[in-house]
Amino acid sequence: MLQGIILTLTLLSANTPEEAILDTWSAIQDGSPHTLLSTLTPSCSESILRICSEYLDTMKTLTPLELGELFASFRLEAAPNEIEFWNSTAVLEMLISSPGHHQTINGSTMTIDSIQIIQNKAIAFVTINMPSDQPTTFELPLSSSPLGWQTGGLESIAETILDI
């Protein structure tokens, strides 16, 4: 329990925007939805959980065969009747820790190209190099709070991945 508290406080106290992005990237690589959510701004966390909840609602309308195909596409060994016990965090965990996605994430590199800081907000320009794919560059907004810097703007990325 003490280690968990120390980890949470460490993640919530990024002193710079760069540290905040690196904390978020590390959480994604670890595949822990709770750790990832703790690195994000509250509004970003809430939005991602809402997107996952909407996706879960869609999953609950699928037949057992369709769910089996979906689980197979994520390479998860889950029984279709387990879906009734899932919540939005379980969907997020499926999204970031399925073996295929986990392998892609761990085989990728992230570069922080530049950061523009204006008062208590920042925009980071980030490039992700994924295996056998073109580099992807995007902007990540960051916010400063009493808990330190936190990453935002991942909602559209999560929604795109789930839609695919």
CSV table of C-alpha atoms in Angstrom, one decimal:
chain,number,residue,atom,x,y,z
A,1,MET,CA,0.0,0.0,0.0
A,2,LEU,CA,2.8,2.4,0.9
A,3,GLN,CA,4.5,1.7,-2.5
A,4,GLY,CA,1.2,2.5,-4.3
A,5,ILE,CA,0.9,5.8,-2.4
A,6,ILE,CA,4.5,6.8,-3.2
A,7,LEU,CA,4.0,5.8,-6.9
A,8,THR,CA,0.8,7.9,-7.1
A,9,LEU,CA,2.3,10.9,-5.4
A,10,THR,CA,5.3,10.6,-7.8
A,11,LEU,CA,3.1,10.5,-10.8
A,12,LEU,CA,0.9,13.4,-9.6
A,13,SER,CA,3.9,15.6,-9.0
A,14,ALA,CA,5.5,16.1,-12.4
A,15,ASN,CA,7.5,19.3,-12.0
A,16,THR,CA,7.8,20.0,-15.7
A,17,PRO,CA,5.6,19.4,-18.8
A,18,GLU,CA,8.3,17.1,-20.1
A,19,GLU,CA,8.1,15.0,-16.9
A,20,ALA,CA,4.3,14.8,-17.3
A,21,ILE,CA,4.5,13.5,-20.8
A,22,LEU,CA,7.2,11.0,-19.8
A,23,ASP,CA,5.0,9.8,-16.9
A,24,THR,CA,2.0,9.3,-19.2
A,25,TRP,CA,4.2,7.5,-21.8
A,26,SER,CA,5.5,5.2,-19.0
A,27,ALA,CA,2.0,4.5,-17.8
A,28,ILE,CA,0.9,3.6,-21.3
A,29,GLN,CA,3.9,1.2,-21.6
A,30,ASP,CA,3.1,-0.4,-18.3
A,31,GLY,CA,-0.5,-1.0,-19.4
A,32,SER,CA,-2.1,0.1,-16.2
A,33,PRO,CA,-5.3,2.1,-16.7
A,34,HIS,CA,-5.3,3.5,-13.1
A,35,THR,CA,-1.7,4.8,-13.4
A,36,LEU,CA,-2.5,6.3,-16.9
A,37,LEU,CA,-5.5,8.1,-15.6
A,38,SER,CA,-3.5,9.5,-12.7
A,39,THR,CA,-1.2,11.2,-15.1
A,40,LEU,CA,-4.0,12.9,-17.0
A,41,THR,CA,-5.9,16.1,-16.3
A,42,PRO,CA,-9.2,15.4,-14.6
A,43,SER,CA,-11.2,16.4,-17.6
A,44,CYS,CA,-9.1,14.2,-19.9
A,45,SER,CA,-9.5,11.2,-17.5
A,46,GLU,CA,-13.3,11.7,-17.3
A,47,SER,CA,-13.6,12.0,-21.1
A,48,ILE,CA,-11.6,8.9,-21.7
A,49,LEU,CA,-13.7,6.9,-19.2
A,50,ARG,CA,-16.8,8.3,-20.8
A,51,ILE,CA,-15.6,7.1,-24.3
A,52,CYS,CA,-14.7,3.7,-22.8
A,53,SER,CA,-18.2,3.5,-21.2
A,54,GLU,CA,-19.9,4.3,-24.5
A,55,TYR,CA,-17.8,1.6,-26.2
A,56,LEU,CA,-18.7,-0.8,-23.4
A,57,ASP,CA,-22.4,-0.1,-24.1
A,58,THR,CA,-21.8,-1.0,-27.7
A,59,MET,CA,-20.0,-4.2,-26.7
A,60,LYS,CA,-23.0,-5.2,-24.5
A,61,THR,CA,-25.2,-5.2,-27.6
A,62,LEU,CA,-22.9,-7.7,-29.5
A,63,THR,CA,-23.7,-11.4,-29.7
A,64,PRO,CA,-21.4,-13.9,-28.0
A,65,LEU,CA,-20.0,-14.8,-31.4
A,66,GLU,CA,-19.3,-11.1,-32.2
A,67,LEU,CA,-17.8,-10.6,-28.7
A,68,GLY,CA,-15.6,-13.6,-29.2
A,69,GLU,CA,-14.3,-12.2,-32.5
A,70,LEU,CA,-13.7,-8.8,-30.8
A,71,PHE,CA,-11.8,-10.4,-28.0
A,72,ALA,CA,-9.8,-12.5,-30.5
A,73,SER,CA,-8.9,-9.3,-32.4
A,74,PHE,CA,-7.5,-7.9,-29.2
A,75,ARG,CA,-5.9,-11.3,-28.4
A,76,LEU,CA,-7.7,-11.5,-25.1
A,77,GLU,CA,-8.9,-14.7,-23.4
A,78,ALA,CA,-12.2,-13.4,-22.2
A,79,ALA,CA,-15.5,-15.2,-22.1
A,80,PRO,CA,-18.4,-13.3,-23.7
A,81,ASN,CA,-20.5,-13.6,-20.6
A,82,GLU,CA,-17.8,-11.7,-18.6
A,83,ILE,CA,-18.7,-8.5,-20.3
A,84,GLU,CA,-21.6,-7.8,-17.8
A,85,PHE,CA,-19.0,-7.4,-15.1
A,86,TRP,CA,-16.8,-4.9,-17.0
A,87,ASN,CA,-16.7,-1.2,-16.5
A,88,SER,CA,-15.1,1.7,-18.4
A,89,THR,CA,-11.7,1.0,-16.7
A,90,ALA,CA,-11.8,-2.6,-18.0
A,91,VAL,CA,-12.3,-1.3,-21.5
A,92,LEU,CA,-9.4,1.1,-21.1
A,93,GLU,CA,-7.3,-1.8,-19.8
A,94,MET,CA,-8.2,-3.9,-22.8
A,95,LEU,CA,-7.2,-1.0,-25.0
A,96,ILE,CA,-3.8,-0.4,-23.6
A,97,SER,CA,-2.7,-3.8,-22.3
A,98,SER,CA,-3.9,-6.3,-25.0
A,99,PRO,CA,-0.8,-8.2,-26.2
A,100,GLY,CA,-0.9,-6.7,-29.7
A,101,HIS,CA,-1.2,-3.2,-28.5
A,102,HIS,CA,1.3,-3.7,-25.7
A,103,GLN,CA,3.8,-5.1,-28.2
A,104,THR,CA,3.3,-2.1,-30.5
A,105,ILE,CA,3.6,0.4,-27.7
A,106,ASN,CA,6.8,-1.2,-26.3
A,107,GLY,CA,8.3,-1.3,-29.9
A,108,SER,CA,7.6,2.4,-30.3
A,109,THR,CA,9.6,5.4,-29.4
A,110,MET,CA,8.4,8.8,-28.3
A,111,THR,CA,10.2,12.1,-28.8
A,112,ILE,CA,9.3,15.4,-27.4
A,113,ASP,CA,10.1,17.7,-30.2
A,114,SER,CA,9.3,21.0,-28.4
A,115,ILE,CA,7.2,22.5,-25.6
A,116,GLN,CA,5.6,25.9,-25.5
A,117,ILE,CA,4.7,27.1,-22.0
A,118,ILE,CA,2.3,30.0,-21.5
A,119,GLN,CA,1.5,30.7,-17.8
A,120,ASN,CA,0.0,27.5,-16.3
A,121,LYS,CA,-0.6,25.7,-19.6
A,122,ALA,CA,1.7,24.2,-22.2
A,123,ILE,CA,1.5,22.5,-25.6
A,124,ALA,CA,4.0,19.7,-26.3
A,125,PHE,CA,4.8,18.7,-29.9
A,126,VAL,CA,5.4,14.9,-29.8
A,127,THR,CA,6.5,12.4,-32.4
A,128,ILE,CA,5.7,8.7,-32.0
A,129,ASN,CA,7.7,6.2,-34.1
A,130,MET,CA,5.8,2.9,-34.3
A,131,PRO,CA,7.2,-0.3,-35.8
A,132,SER,CA,6.7,-0.5,-39.5
A,133,ASP,CA,4.7,2.7,-39.7
A,134,GLN,CA,5.3,6.3,-40.5
A,135,PRO,CA,6.1,8.6,-37.6
A,136,THR,CA,3.1,10.3,-36.2
A,137,THR,CA,3.4,13.9,-34.9
A,138,PHE,CA,0.7,15.5,-32.7
A,139,GLU,CA,0.2,18.2,-30.1
A,140,LEU,CA,-0.5,17.4,-26.5
A,141,PRO,CA,-2.0,20.1,-24.2
A,142,LEU,CA,-0.7,20.1,-20.6
A,143,SER,CA,-2.0,21.9,-17.5
A,144,SER,CA,-0.3,22.9,-14.3
A,145,SER,CA,-2.2,22.3,-11.1
A,146,PRO,CA,-1.3,22.2,-7.4
A,147,LEU,CA,-0.4,18.5,-8.0
A,148,GLY,CA,2.0,19.3,-10.8
A,149,TRP,CA,1.8,19.1,-14.5
A,150,GLN,CA,-0.6,16.7,-16.1
A,151,THR,CA,-1.2,15.6,-19.7
A,152,GLY,CA,-4.5,16.2,-21.6
A,153,GLY,CA,-5.8,15.8,-25.1
A,154,LEU,CA,-5.7,12.0,-25.4
A,155,GLU,CA,-9.5,11.7,-25.9
A,156,SER,CA,-9.4,11.8,-29.7
A,157,ILE,CA,-6.6,9.2,-29.8
A,158,ALA,CA,-8.5,6.8,-27.5
A,159,GLU,CA,-11.7,7.3,-29.5
A,160,THR,CA,-9.9,6.7,-32.8
A,161,ILE,CA,-8.3,3.5,-31.5
A,162,LEU,CA,-11.6,2.1,-30.3
A,163,ASP,CA,-13.4,3.0,-33.5
A,164,ILE,CA,-10.8,1.1,-35.5
